[in-house]
């Protein structure tokens, strides 16, 4: 697995997180989440060569995150669309968007099970992308994925600007890919599980006079080592010249169909 992850990282350095992974055609089972490329940016940076750009889709389709004293099931998919490739100077560039829906927080605003659907007691959490989406590899060859988030808290009394974390002080995830979790699906989709048990969670901001109450409810701020995340994620990638055929006419070099790596057969084998 070490040599494979190093090849992935090398490709990601040239074009951040381009994961054009392929599975044998015999694997025809569809992924359990919808992979939608419609969120891919329809404009590339000025001067970028469409032949060298991909749209990468990451769908976090299950799992949970512990934020202080709240364990939040990931009941709604989070879809990250990332256009990636070299700019006209050859430097890595990316355009990232995240789409998510609010998720009901168990226990609601008071943390009492069964009250989350009572009027005024509903509390919802909605992840918002801050930045820093990327790959890294440690000295042992383990692959990590970085992602900075803040969490919007939605409650009738908290206003519209109540968040856990801020754009300058977000929740900084540095997940490790569980190599035993890799699963191929139809249409060149791969599933894997991302884990992190070392991140800290900042306190709330923008919650007005209810800020201290929100922090008390959530046990925030929460130091590193007291929070855990396990996120089932599905990955897919398409070349921009396939997504937008008109861009083929603007391509200045040979269209990149696949990156020069594949997962080993031991990973693709079903258990």
C-alpha positions as a Python dict, from the first residue, in 0.01 Angstrom:
ca = {
    (1, 'X'): (0, 0, 0),
    (2, 'X'): (292, 234, 67),
    (3, 'X'): (403, 252, -297),
    (4, 'X'): (45, 306, -411),
    (5, 'X'): (-14, 599, -176),
    (6, 'X'): (314, 759, -283),
    (7, 'X'): (200, 743, -645),
    (8, 'X'): (-134, 896, -546),
    (9, 'X'): (43, 1178, -362),
    (10, 'X'): (274, 1242, -656),
    (11, 'X'): (-26, 1278, -885),
    (12, 'X'): (-202, 1500, -632),
    (13, 'X'): (100, 1728, -618),
    (14, 'X'): (71, 1788, -990),
    (15, 'X'): (-308, 1835, -974),
    (16, 'X'): (-447, 1834, -618),
    (17, 'X'): (-653, 1529, -527),
    (18, 'X'): (-710, 1398, -876),
    (19, 'X'): (-833, 1048, -801),
    (20, 'X'): (-914, 880, -1132),
    (21, 'X'): (-923, 531, -983),
    (22, 'X'): (-1036, 237, -1192),
    (23, 'X'): (-1191, -95, -1097),
    (24, 'X'): (-1238, -411, -1307),
    (25, 'X'): (-1553, -405, -1518),
    (26, 'X'): (-1681, -712, -1331),
    (27, 'X'): (-1767, -491, -1034),
    (28, 'X'): (-2109, -366, -1138),
    (29, 'X'): (-2260, -276, -802),
    (30, 'X'): (-2366, 90, -794),
    (31, 'X'): (-2245, 320, -518),
    (32, 'X'): (-2498, 376, -236),
    (33, 'X'): (-2485, 754, -287),
    (34, 'X'): (-2558, 977, -586),
    (35, 'X'): (-2249, 1099, -767),
    (36, 'X'): (-2349, 1426, -932),
    (37, 'X'): (-2101, 1616, -1148),
    (38, 'X'): (-2338, 1909, -1204),
    (39, 'X'): (-2167, 2099, -922),
    (40, 'X'): (-1837, 2109, -1109),
    (41, 'X'): (-1723, 2460, -1190),
    (42, 'X'): (-1817, 2548, -1548),
    (43, 'X'): (-1529, 2796, -1580),
    (44, 'X'): (-1162, 2725, -1532),
    (45, 'X'): (-894, 2975, -1426),
    (46, 'X'): (-785, 3209, -1705),
    (47, 'X'): (-525, 3040, -1921),
    (48, 'X'): (-579, 2690, -1778),
    (49, 'X'): (-552, 2400, -2024),
    (50, 'X'): (-880, 2199, -2010),
    (51, 'X'): (-693, 1885, -2115),
    (52, 'X'): (-513, 1882, -1778),
    (53, 'X'): (-812, 1947, -1552),
    (54, 'X'): (-1041, 1707, -1366),
    (55, 'X'): (-1355, 1746, -1160),
    (56, 'X'): (-1335, 1532, -848),
    (57, 'X'): (-1643, 1446, -645),
    (58, 'X'): (-1623, 1349, -278),
    (59, 'X'): (-1951, 1242, -117),
    (60, 'X'): (-1942, 1189, 259),
    (61, 'X'): (-2239, 956, 284),
    (62, 'X'): (-2236, 822, 638),
    (63, 'X'): (-2056, 793, 968),
    (64, 'X'): (-2042, 1038, 1257),
    (65, 'X'): (-1848, 1325, 1412),
    (66, 'X'): (-1800, 1387, 1783),
    (67, 'X'): (-1790, 1760, 1858),
    (68, 'X'): (-1728, 1806, 2227),
    (69, 'X'): (-2020, 1642, 2406),
    (70, 'X'): (-2229, 1605, 2089),
    (71, 'X'): (-2204, 1297, 1869),
    (72, 'X'): (-2355, 1394, 1536),
    (73, 'X'): (-2463, 1116, 1297),
    (74, 'X'): (-2396, 1216, 937),
    (75, 'X'): (-2751, 1163, 818),
    (76, 'X'): (-2731, 1392, 514),
    (77, 'X'): (-2469, 1362, 239),
    (78, 'X'): (-2198, 1623, 207),
    (79, 'X'): (-2084, 1666, -153),
    (80, 'X'): (-1752, 1830, -227),
    (81, 'X'): (-1688, 1924, -590),
    (82, 'X'): (-1329, 2010, -667),
    (83, 'X'): (-1194, 2121, -1001),
    (84, 'X'): (-819, 2064, -1002),
    (85, 'X'): (-530, 2102, -1241),
    (86, 'X'): (-239, 2330, -1330),
    (87, 'X'): (-287, 2701, -1392),
    (88, 'X'): (-131, 2867, -1696),
    (89, 'X'): (200, 2890, -1511),
    (90, 'X'): (191, 2518, -1435),
    (91, 'X'): (121, 2560, -1064),
    (92, 'X'): (-140, 2338, -890),
    (93, 'X'): (-479, 2509, -861),
    (94, 'X'): (-823, 2411, -742),
    (95, 'X'): (-1179, 2539, -720),
    (96, 'X'): (-1378, 2381, -434),
    (97, 'X'): (-1743, 2391, -333),
    (98, 'X'): (-1929, 2199, -63),
    (99, 'X'): (-2302, 2131, -64),
    (100, 'X'): (-2470, 2003, 251),
    (101, 'X'): (-2807, 1998, 420),
    (102, 'X'): (-2883, 2068, 787),
    (103, 'X'): (-2882, 1763, 1013),
    (104, 'X'): (-3086, 1731, 1331),
    (105, 'X'): (-2871, 1727, 1644),
    (106, 'X'): (-2975, 1447, 1881),
    (107, 'X'): (-3117, 1590, 2201),
    (108, 'X'): (-3190, 1927, 2046),
    (109, 'X'): (-3097, 2259, 2203),
    (110, 'X'): (-3109, 2125, 2560),
    (111, 'X'): (-2938, 1792, 2503),
    (112, 'X'): (-3242, 1599, 2627),
    (113, 'X'): (-3322, 1292, 2414),
    (114, 'X'): (-3666, 1314, 2257),
    (115, 'X'): (-3691, 1694, 2266),
    (116, 'X'): (-3522, 1762, 1933),
    (117, 'X'): (-3855, 1790, 1750),
    (118, 'X'): (-4032, 2014, 2001),
    (119, 'X'): (-4103, 2376, 1896),
    (120, 'X'): (-3808, 2598, 1981),
    (121, 'X'): (-3596, 2302, 2094),
    (122, 'X'): (-3484, 2192, 1747),
    (123, 'X'): (-3111, 2227, 1683),
    (124, 'X'): (-2955, 2154, 1346),
    (125, 'X'): (-2596, 2140, 1229),
    (126, 'X'): (-2478, 2220, 876),
    (127, 'X'): (-2113, 2178, 770),
    (128, 'X'): (-1954, 2465, 578),
    (129, 'X'): (-1628, 2440, 382),
    (130, 'X'): (-1346, 2668, 496),
    (131, 'X'): (-1051, 2538, 294),
    (132, 'X'): (-735, 2328, 302),
    (133, 'X'): (-869, 2027, 111),
    (134, 'X'): (-562, 1820, 32),
    (135, 'X'): (-362, 1500, 61),
    (136, 'X'): (-52, 1419, 261),
    (137, 'X'): (151, 1110, 338),
    (138, 'X'): (342, 1026, 653),
    (139, 'X'): (677, 852, 688),
    (140, 'X'): (502, 514, 717),
    (141, 'X'): (322, 559, 387),
    (142, 'X'): (-20, 623, 537),
    (143, 'X'): (-247, 846, 329),
    (144, 'X'): (-423, 1139, 499),
    (145, 'X'): (-685, 1386, 382),
    (146, 'X'): (-709, 1737, 523),
    (147, 'X'): (-1032, 1935, 541),
    (148, 'X'): (-1117, 2254, 732),
    (149, 'X'): (-1481, 2304, 833),
    (150, 'X'): (-1701, 2518, 1048),
    (151, 'X'): (-2045, 2406, 1159),
    (152, 'X'): (-2348, 2631, 1131),
    (153, 'X'): (-2588, 2590, 1423),
    (154, 'X'): (-2952, 2646, 1333),
    (155, 'X'): (-3204, 2731, 1602),
    (156, 'X'): (-3486, 2984, 1607),
    (157, 'X'): (-3324, 3181, 1892),
    (158, 'X'): (-2961, 3178, 1776),
    (159, 'X'): (-2987, 3395, 1468),
    (160, 'X'): (-2836, 3323, 1126),
    (161, 'X'): (-2464, 3361, 1206),
    (162, 'X'): (-2411, 3105, 1481),
    (163, 'X'): (-2121, 2870, 1409),
    (164, 'X'): (-1888, 2626, 1575),
    (165, 'X'): (-1553, 2762, 1460),
    (166, 'X'): (-1476, 3049, 1226),
    (167, 'X'): (-1312, 3096, 887),
    (168, 'X'): (-986, 3182, 1068),
    (169, 'X'): (-1019, 2921, 1343),
    (170, 'X'): (-1202, 2623, 1192),
    (171, 'X'): (-1226, 2256, 1282),
    (172, 'X'): (-913, 2118, 1116),
    (173, 'X'): (-957, 1753, 1019),
    (174, 'X'): (-657, 1544, 919),
    (175, 'X'): (-809, 1207, 852),
    (176, 'X'): (-633, 879, 785),
    (177, 'X'): (-764, 647, 516),
    (178, 'X'): (-847, 301, 649),
    (179, 'X'): (-684, 78, 382),
    (180, 'X'): (-918, -211, 462),
    (181, 'X'): (-1221, 3, 380),
    (182, 'X'): (-1149, 60, 10),
    (183, 'X'): (-1437, -67, -203),
    (184, 'X'): (-1481, -37, -582),
    (185, 'X'): (-1821, 38, -734),
    (186, 'X'): (-1961, 76, -1081),
    (187, 'X'): (-1877, 383, -1293),
    (188, 'X'): (-1526, 424, -1147),
    (189, 'X'): (-1651, 513, -798),
    (190, 'X'): (-1451, 415, -491),
    (191, 'X'): (-1563, 404, -130),
    (192, 'X'): (-1332, 446, 167),
    (193, 'X'): (-1350, 540, 534),
    (194, 'X'): (-1171, 844, 676),
    (195, 'X'): (-1089, 850, 1048),
    (196, 'X'): (-957, 1120, 1281),
    (197, 'X'): (-928, 1117, 1660),
    (198, 'X'): (-681, 1403, 1709),
    (199, 'X'): (-864, 1722, 1612),
    (200, 'X'): (-981, 1995, 1846),
    (201, 'X'): (-1315, 2175, 1826),
    (202, 'X'): (-1328, 2552, 1890),
    (203, 'X'): (-1607, 2733, 2067),
    (204, 'X'): (-1902, 2903, 1901),
    (205, 'X'): (-1911, 3245, 1738),
    (206, 'X'): (-2190, 3473, 1620),
    (207, 'X'): (-2448, 3321, 1854),
    (208, 'X'): (-2515, 3643, 2043),
    (209, 'X'): (-2614, 3624, 2407),
    (210, 'X'): (-2677, 3250, 2366),
    (211, 'X'): (-2310, 3185, 2285),
    (212, 'X'): (-2223, 3071, 2638),
    (213, 'X'): (-2532, 2848, 2642),
    (214, 'X'): (-2435, 2693, 2308),
    (215, 'X'): (-2082, 2628, 2433),
    (216, 'X'): (-2215, 2470, 2752),
    (217, 'X'): (-2456, 2253, 2555),
    (218, 'X'): (-2182, 2135, 2321),
    (219, 'X'): (-1900, 2103, 2574),
    (220, 'X'): (-1698, 2355, 2373),
    (221, 'X'): (-1422, 2431, 2316),
    (222, 'X'): (-1308, 2068, 2316),
    (223, 'X'): (-937, 1982, 2321),
    (224, 'X'): (-762, 1747, 2080),
    (225, 'X'): (-805, 1383, 2174),
    (226, 'X'): (-1162, 1425, 2296),
    (227, 'X'): (-1322, 1423, 1951),
    (228, 'X'): (-1352, 1155, 1686),
    (229, 'X'): (-1471, 1135, 1327),
    (230, 'X'): (-1540, 838, 1103),
    (231, 'X'): (-1670, 932, 762),
    (232, 'X'): (-1769, 695, 484),
    (233, 'X'): (-1666, 871, 165),
    (234, 'X'): (-1719, 800, -204),
    (235, 'X'): (-1485, 934, -473),
    (236, 'X'): (-1521, 979, -847),
    (237, 'X'): (-1342, 1184, -1112),
    (238, 'X'): (-1397, 1297, -1471),
    (239, 'X'): (-1183, 1490, -1715),
    (240, 'X'): (-1313, 1835, -1796),
    (241, 'X'): (-1301, 1757, -2165),
    (242, 'X'): (-1547, 1473, -2100),
    (243, 'X'): (-1774, 1685, -1881),
    (244, 'X'): (-1775, 1975, -2125),
    (245, 'X'): (-1694, 1843, -2475),
    (246, 'X'): (-1673, 2198, -2611),
    (247, 'X'): (-1354, 2241, -2407),
    (248, 'X'): (-1179, 1985, -2626),
    (249, 'X'): (-1144, 2252, -2892),
    (250, 'X'): (-963, 2473, -2640),
    (251, 'X'): (-728, 2198, -2522),
    (252, 'X'): (-364, 2280, -2593),
    (253, 'X'): (-221, 1938, -2512),
    (254, 'X'): (-319, 1575, -2525),
    (255, 'X'): (-623, 1501, -2313),
    (256, 'X'): (-536, 1321, -1991),
    (257, 'X'): (-767, 1020, -1969),
    (258, 'X'): (-619, 846, -1665),
    (259, 'X'): (-356, 920, -1411),
    (260, 'X'): (-58, 682, -1417),
    (261, 'X'): (-158, 469, -1119),
    (262, 'X'): (-409, 206, -1015),
    (263, 'X'): (-502, 48, -687),
    (264, 'X'): (-337, -292, -639),
    (265, 'X'): (-541, -606, -695),
    (266, 'X'): (-535, -679, -321),
    (267, 'X'): (-732, -358, -262),
    (268, 'X'): (-981, -424, -540),
    (269, 'X'): (-1053, -778, -423),
    (270, 'X'): (-1383, -810, -240),
    (271, 'X'): (-1384, -975, 100),
}
